[in-house]
Tab-separated table of C-alpha atoms in Angstrom:
chain	number	residue	atom	x	y	z
A	22	UNK	CA	73.074	-4.228	-28.216
A	23	UNK	CA	72.757	-2.502	-31.519
A	24	UNK	CA	71.914	0.810	-29.358
A	25	UNK	CA	75.096	1.084	-27.753
A	26	UNK	CA	76.901	1.899	-31.302
A	27	UNK	CA	76.077	5.520	-31.098
A	28	UNK	CA	77.755	5.575	-27.731
A	29	UNK	CA	80.817	3.533	-28.450
A	30	UNK	CA	81.371	4.282	-32.147
A	31	UNK	CA	84.690	2.296	-33.622
A	32	UNK	CA	85.055	0.808	-30.506
A	33	UNK	CA	81.442	-1.085	-30.417
A	34	UNK	CA	83.197	-4.126	-32.259
A	35	UNK	CA	85.397	-4.537	-29.388
A	36	UNK	CA	83.060	-3.793	-26.577
A	37	UNK	CA	80.663	-6.638	-28.164
A	38	UNK	CA	83.342	-8.885	-28.316
A	39	UNK	CA	84.616	-8.705	-24.595
A	40	UNK	CA	80.552	-9.138	-23.881
A	41	UNK	CA	80.370	-12.232	-26.212
A	42	UNK	CA	83.685	-13.855	-24.934
A	43	UNK	CA	82.465	-13.576	-20.942
A	44	UNK	CA	78.962	-14.824	-22.070
A	45	UNK	CA	80.611	-17.841	-24.038
A	46	UNK	CA	82.919	-18.586	-21.197
A	47	UNK	CA	80.892	-21.882	-19.640
A	48	UNK	CA	81.834	-20.716	-16.245
A	49	UNK	CA	79.480	-17.878	-16.873
A	50	UNK	CA	76.499	-19.495	-18.049
A	51	UNK	CA	74.762	-18.355	-14.776
A	52	UNK	CA	75.729	-15.056	-14.690
A	53	UNK	CA	75.217	-14.035	-18.448
A	54	UNK	CA	75.544	-10.384	-19.231
A	55	UNK	CA	72.315	-8.971	-20.946
A	56	UNK	CA	72.315	-5.465	-22.289
A	57	UNK	CA	68.551	-3.729	-22.845
A	58	UNK	CA	67.658	-0.147	-23.624
A	59	UNK	CA	65.347	0.565	-20.629
A	60	UNK	CA	64.073	3.616	-22.794
A	61	UNK	CA	62.361	1.330	-25.422
A	62	UNK	CA	60.859	-0.764	-22.470
A	63	UNK	CA	63.053	-3.753	-23.004
A	64	UNK	CA	63.397	-4.282	-19.267
A	65	UNK	CA	60.804	-5.553	-16.641
A	66	UNK	CA	61.744	-5.636	-12.900
A	67	UNK	CA	61.183	-9.417	-11.419
A	68	UNK	CA	58.686	-7.772	-9.218
A	69	UNK	CA	56.580	-6.658	-12.187
A	70	UNK	CA	57.079	-10.042	-13.919
A	71	UNK	CA	56.079	-11.997	-11.135
A	72	UNK	CA	52.706	-9.990	-10.813
A	73	UNK	CA	52.063	-10.161	-14.559
A	74	UNK	CA	52.667	-14.231	-14.003
A	75	UNK	CA	50.086	-13.890	-10.993
A	76	UNK	CA	47.487	-12.060	-13.017
A	77	UNK	CA	47.924	-14.374	-16.273
A	78	UNK	CA	47.370	-17.390	-14.000
A	79	UNK	CA	44.324	-15.768	-12.183
A	80	UNK	CA	43.059	-14.786	-15.485
A	81	UNK	CA	43.538	-18.536	-16.894
A	82	UNK	CA	41.794	-20.129	-13.942
A	83	UNK	CA	38.796	-18.093	-14.165
A	84	UNK	CA	38.540	-18.688	-17.613
A	85	UNK	CA	38.843	-22.180	-16.927
A	86	UNK	CA	36.016	-22.094	-14.323
A	87	UNK	CA	33.733	-19.726	-16.622
A	88	UNK	CA	34.511	-22.593	-19.392
A	89	UNK	CA	33.342	-25.398	-17.012
A	90	UNK	CA	30.207	-23.369	-15.808
A	91	UNK	CA	28.993	-22.895	-19.692
A	92	UNK	CA	29.677	-26.816	-20.322
A	93	UNK	CA	27.211	-27.324	-17.473
A	94	UNK	CA	24.683	-25.650	-19.475
A	95	UNK	CA	25.401	-27.457	-22.686
A	96	UNK	CA	21.837	-28.943	-23.793
A	97	UNK	CA	20.022	-26.886	-21.582
A	98	UNK	CA	16.906	-24.738	-22.964
A	99	UNK	CA	17.302	-21.089	-21.527
A	100	UNK	CA	13.952	-19.952	-22.614
A	101	UNK	CA	12.314	-22.977	-20.953
A	102	UNK	CA	14.786	-22.810	-17.355
A	103	UNK	CA	13.621	-18.807	-17.407
A	104	UNK	CA	10.014	-20.013	-17.767
A	105	UNK	CA	10.036	-22.499	-14.873
A	106	UNK	CA	11.792	-19.724	-12.570
A	107	UNK	CA	9.199	-17.170	-13.394
A	108	UNK	CA	6.651	-19.749	-12.750
A	109	UNK	CA	7.978	-20.806	-9.236
A	110	UNK	CA	8.431	-17.324	-8.329
A	111	UNK	CA	4.777	-16.351	-9.408
A	112	UNK	CA	3.775	-19.501	-7.408
A	113	UNK	CA	5.717	-18.377	-4.341
A	114	UNK	CA	4.181	-15.157	-4.673
A	115	UNK	CA	0.659	-16.583	-5.116
A	116	UNK	CA	1.155	-18.671	-1.597
A	117	UNK	CA	2.142	-15.665	-0.116
A	118	UNK	CA	-0.647	-13.467	-0.789
A	119	UNK	CA	-3.140	-16.601	-0.179
A	120	UNK	CA	-1.141	-17.161	3.335
A	121	UNK	CA	-1.337	-13.565	4.040
A	122	UNK	CA	-5.233	-13.296	3.383
A	123	UNK	CA	-5.981	-16.226	5.445
A	124	UNK	CA	-4.280	-14.826	8.304
A	125	UNK	CA	-6.146	-11.572	7.627
A	126	UNK	CA	-9.290	-13.239	7.899
A	127	UNK	CA	-8.737	-15.295	11.001
A	128	UNK	CA	-7.721	-12.078	12.727
A	129	UNK	CA	-10.675	-10.087	11.474
A	130	UNK	CA	-12.995	-13.077	12.834
A	131	UNK	CA	-11.464	-13.173	16.053
A	132	UNK	CA	-12.219	-9.679	16.191
A	133	UNK	CA	-15.741	-9.922	15.345
A	134	UNK	CA	-16.275	-12.959	17.546
A	135	UNK	CA	-14.899	-11.309	20.559
A	136	UNK	CA	-17.082	-8.119	19.865
A	137	UNK	CA	-19.867	-10.154	19.742
A	138	UNK	CA	-19.050	-11.856	22.706
A	139	UNK	CA	-18.649	-8.967	24.849
A	140	UNK	CA	-21.618	-7.639	23.952
A	141	UNK	CA	-23.969	-10.628	25.236
A	142	UNK	CA	-24.580	-11.672	21.588
A	143	UNK	CA	-26.110	-15.138	21.580
A	144	UNK	CA	-25.703	-16.334	18.339
A	145	UNK	CA	-22.319	-14.990	16.533
A	146	UNK	CA	-23.395	-16.596	13.199
A	147	UNK	CA	-26.526	-15.147	13.388
A	148	UNK	CA	-25.392	-11.566	14.506
A	149	UNK	CA	-22.598	-11.910	11.506
A	150	UNK	CA	-25.428	-11.952	9.249
A	151	UNK	CA	-26.491	-8.461	10.143
A	152	UNK	CA	-23.507	-6.721	9.973
A	153	UNK	CA	-22.208	-4.951	6.964
A	154	UNK	CA	-18.767	-7.450	7.295
A	155	UNK	CA	-16.981	-6.079	3.730
A	156	UNK	CA	-17.106	-2.796	5.039
A	157	UNK	CA	-15.701	-3.593	8.300
A	158	UNK	CA	-12.998	-5.519	6.915
A	159	UNK	CA	-12.025	-2.475	4.809
A	160	UNK	CA	-11.977	-0.266	7.864
A	161	UNK	CA	-9.001	1.797	8.944
A	162	UNK	CA	-10.080	0.958	12.566
A	163	UNK	CA	-11.690	-2.397	12.660
A	164	UNK	CA	-11.618	-2.539	16.508
A	165	UNK	CA	-13.678	0.758	17.085
A	166	UNK	CA	-15.710	0.514	13.802
A	167	UNK	CA	-17.031	-3.580	14.772
A	168	UNK	CA	-17.803	-2.353	18.401
A	169	UNK	CA	-19.785	0.508	16.734
A	170	UNK	CA	-21.561	-1.852	14.375
A	171	UNK	CA	-22.384	-4.490	16.937
A	172	UNK	CA	-23.889	-2.011	19.462
A	173	UNK	CA	-26.126	-0.759	16.609
A	174	UNK	CA	-26.806	-4.089	15.969
A	175	UNK	CA	-27.653	-4.650	19.954
A	176	UNK	CA	-30.236	-1.681	19.804
A	177	UNK	CA	-31.929	-2.953	16.751
A	178	UNK	CA	-31.914	-6.550	17.655
A	179	UNK	CA	-31.852	-6.567	21.533
A	180	UNK	CA	-33.333	-10.236	21.292
A	181	UNK	CA	-30.193	-11.363	20.049
A	182	UNK	CA	-28.131	-10.490	22.839
A	183	UNK	CA	-28.425	-11.365	26.475
A	184	UNK	CA	-29.430	-8.973	29.462
A	185	UNK	CA	-27.343	-5.972	30.486
A	186	UNK	CA	-26.877	-7.321	34.018
A	187	UNK	CA	-23.277	-8.349	34.429
A	188	UNK	CA	-24.348	-12.047	35.916
A	189	UNK	CA	-25.722	-12.758	32.628
A	190	UNK	CA	-23.776	-10.631	30.193
A	191	UNK	CA	-19.845	-12.155	30.213
A	192	UNK	CA	-17.282	-10.285	29.540
A	193	UNK	CA	-15.022	-10.560	26.696
A	194	UNK	CA	-12.652	-8.535	25.306
A	195	UNK	CA	-13.976	-6.094	22.323
A	196	UNK	CA	-11.370	-5.851	20.356
A	197	UNK	CA	-7.976	-4.141	20.736
A	198	UNK	CA	-5.801	-6.160	23.152
A	199	UNK	CA	-6.812	-9.782	23.560
A	200	UNK	CA	-6.172	-12.112	26.508
A	201	UNK	CA	-2.290	-13.475	26.488
A	202	UNK	CA	-1.389	-10.898	23.805
A	203	UNK	CA	1.266	-8.016	23.964
A	204	UNK	CA	-0.382	-6.388	21.269
A	205	UNK	CA	-3.547	-4.883	19.955
A	206	UNK	CA	-4.940	-7.572	17.659
A	207	UNK	CA	-5.013	-5.169	14.558
A	208	UNK	CA	-1.574	-4.195	15.141
A	209	UNK	CA	0.151	-7.784	15.439
A	210	UNK	CA	2.256	-8.920	12.372
A	211	UNK	CA	1.035	-12.251	10.595
A	212	UNK	CA	4.015	-13.966	12.592
A	213	UNK	CA	2.673	-12.544	15.665
A	214	UNK	CA	-0.888	-13.313	15.095
A	215	UNK	CA	-0.009	-17.549	14.125
A	216	UNK	CA	2.267	-17.347	17.328
A	217	UNK	CA	-0.513	-15.825	19.513
A	218	UNK	CA	-2.988	-18.553	17.712
A	219	UNK	CA	-0.411	-21.472	18.198
A	220	UNK	CA	-0.003	-20.291	22.124
A	221	UNK	CA	3.277	-19.533	21.699
């Protein structure tokens, strides 16, 4: 209450004595008078105090959680763990690439077989050997290019293909949309082609 001296002057001692007597009375132990200089920041409302208490508790809980988490890493070789995670990630990427390549090979093989069959090819393996397979794999429009390549092969090697008579020339898809599928083969996603192969 020292800040009140400038206000009460000579009467400060009397004022302080009255306040002390009131506070010293046992009947007033639960309703003490406390004076604070608000300009000095000595008073905090209960609401603000409770908010600070809650924030303090939250921070203590977060600190404890972080401490417990760090304890779980005691004795762990972080570099070794990072290496294992990287290796696992690389292995997963490799497996994904291998899977995608196998699906692409299967789709390409189906396009070739369908086109050879449609052209009346007698021996798909022998006819494949006459095609520039790698170039056809890199084609932006595999269906049309495969069909054109097989037609060219047929002109030069008619003996490897059946008669042009419909009765001797079974009709099969030449690529593009295949039986039972809703899309052209080259437009299917890996999942769609897998489902097609499994009859879903």
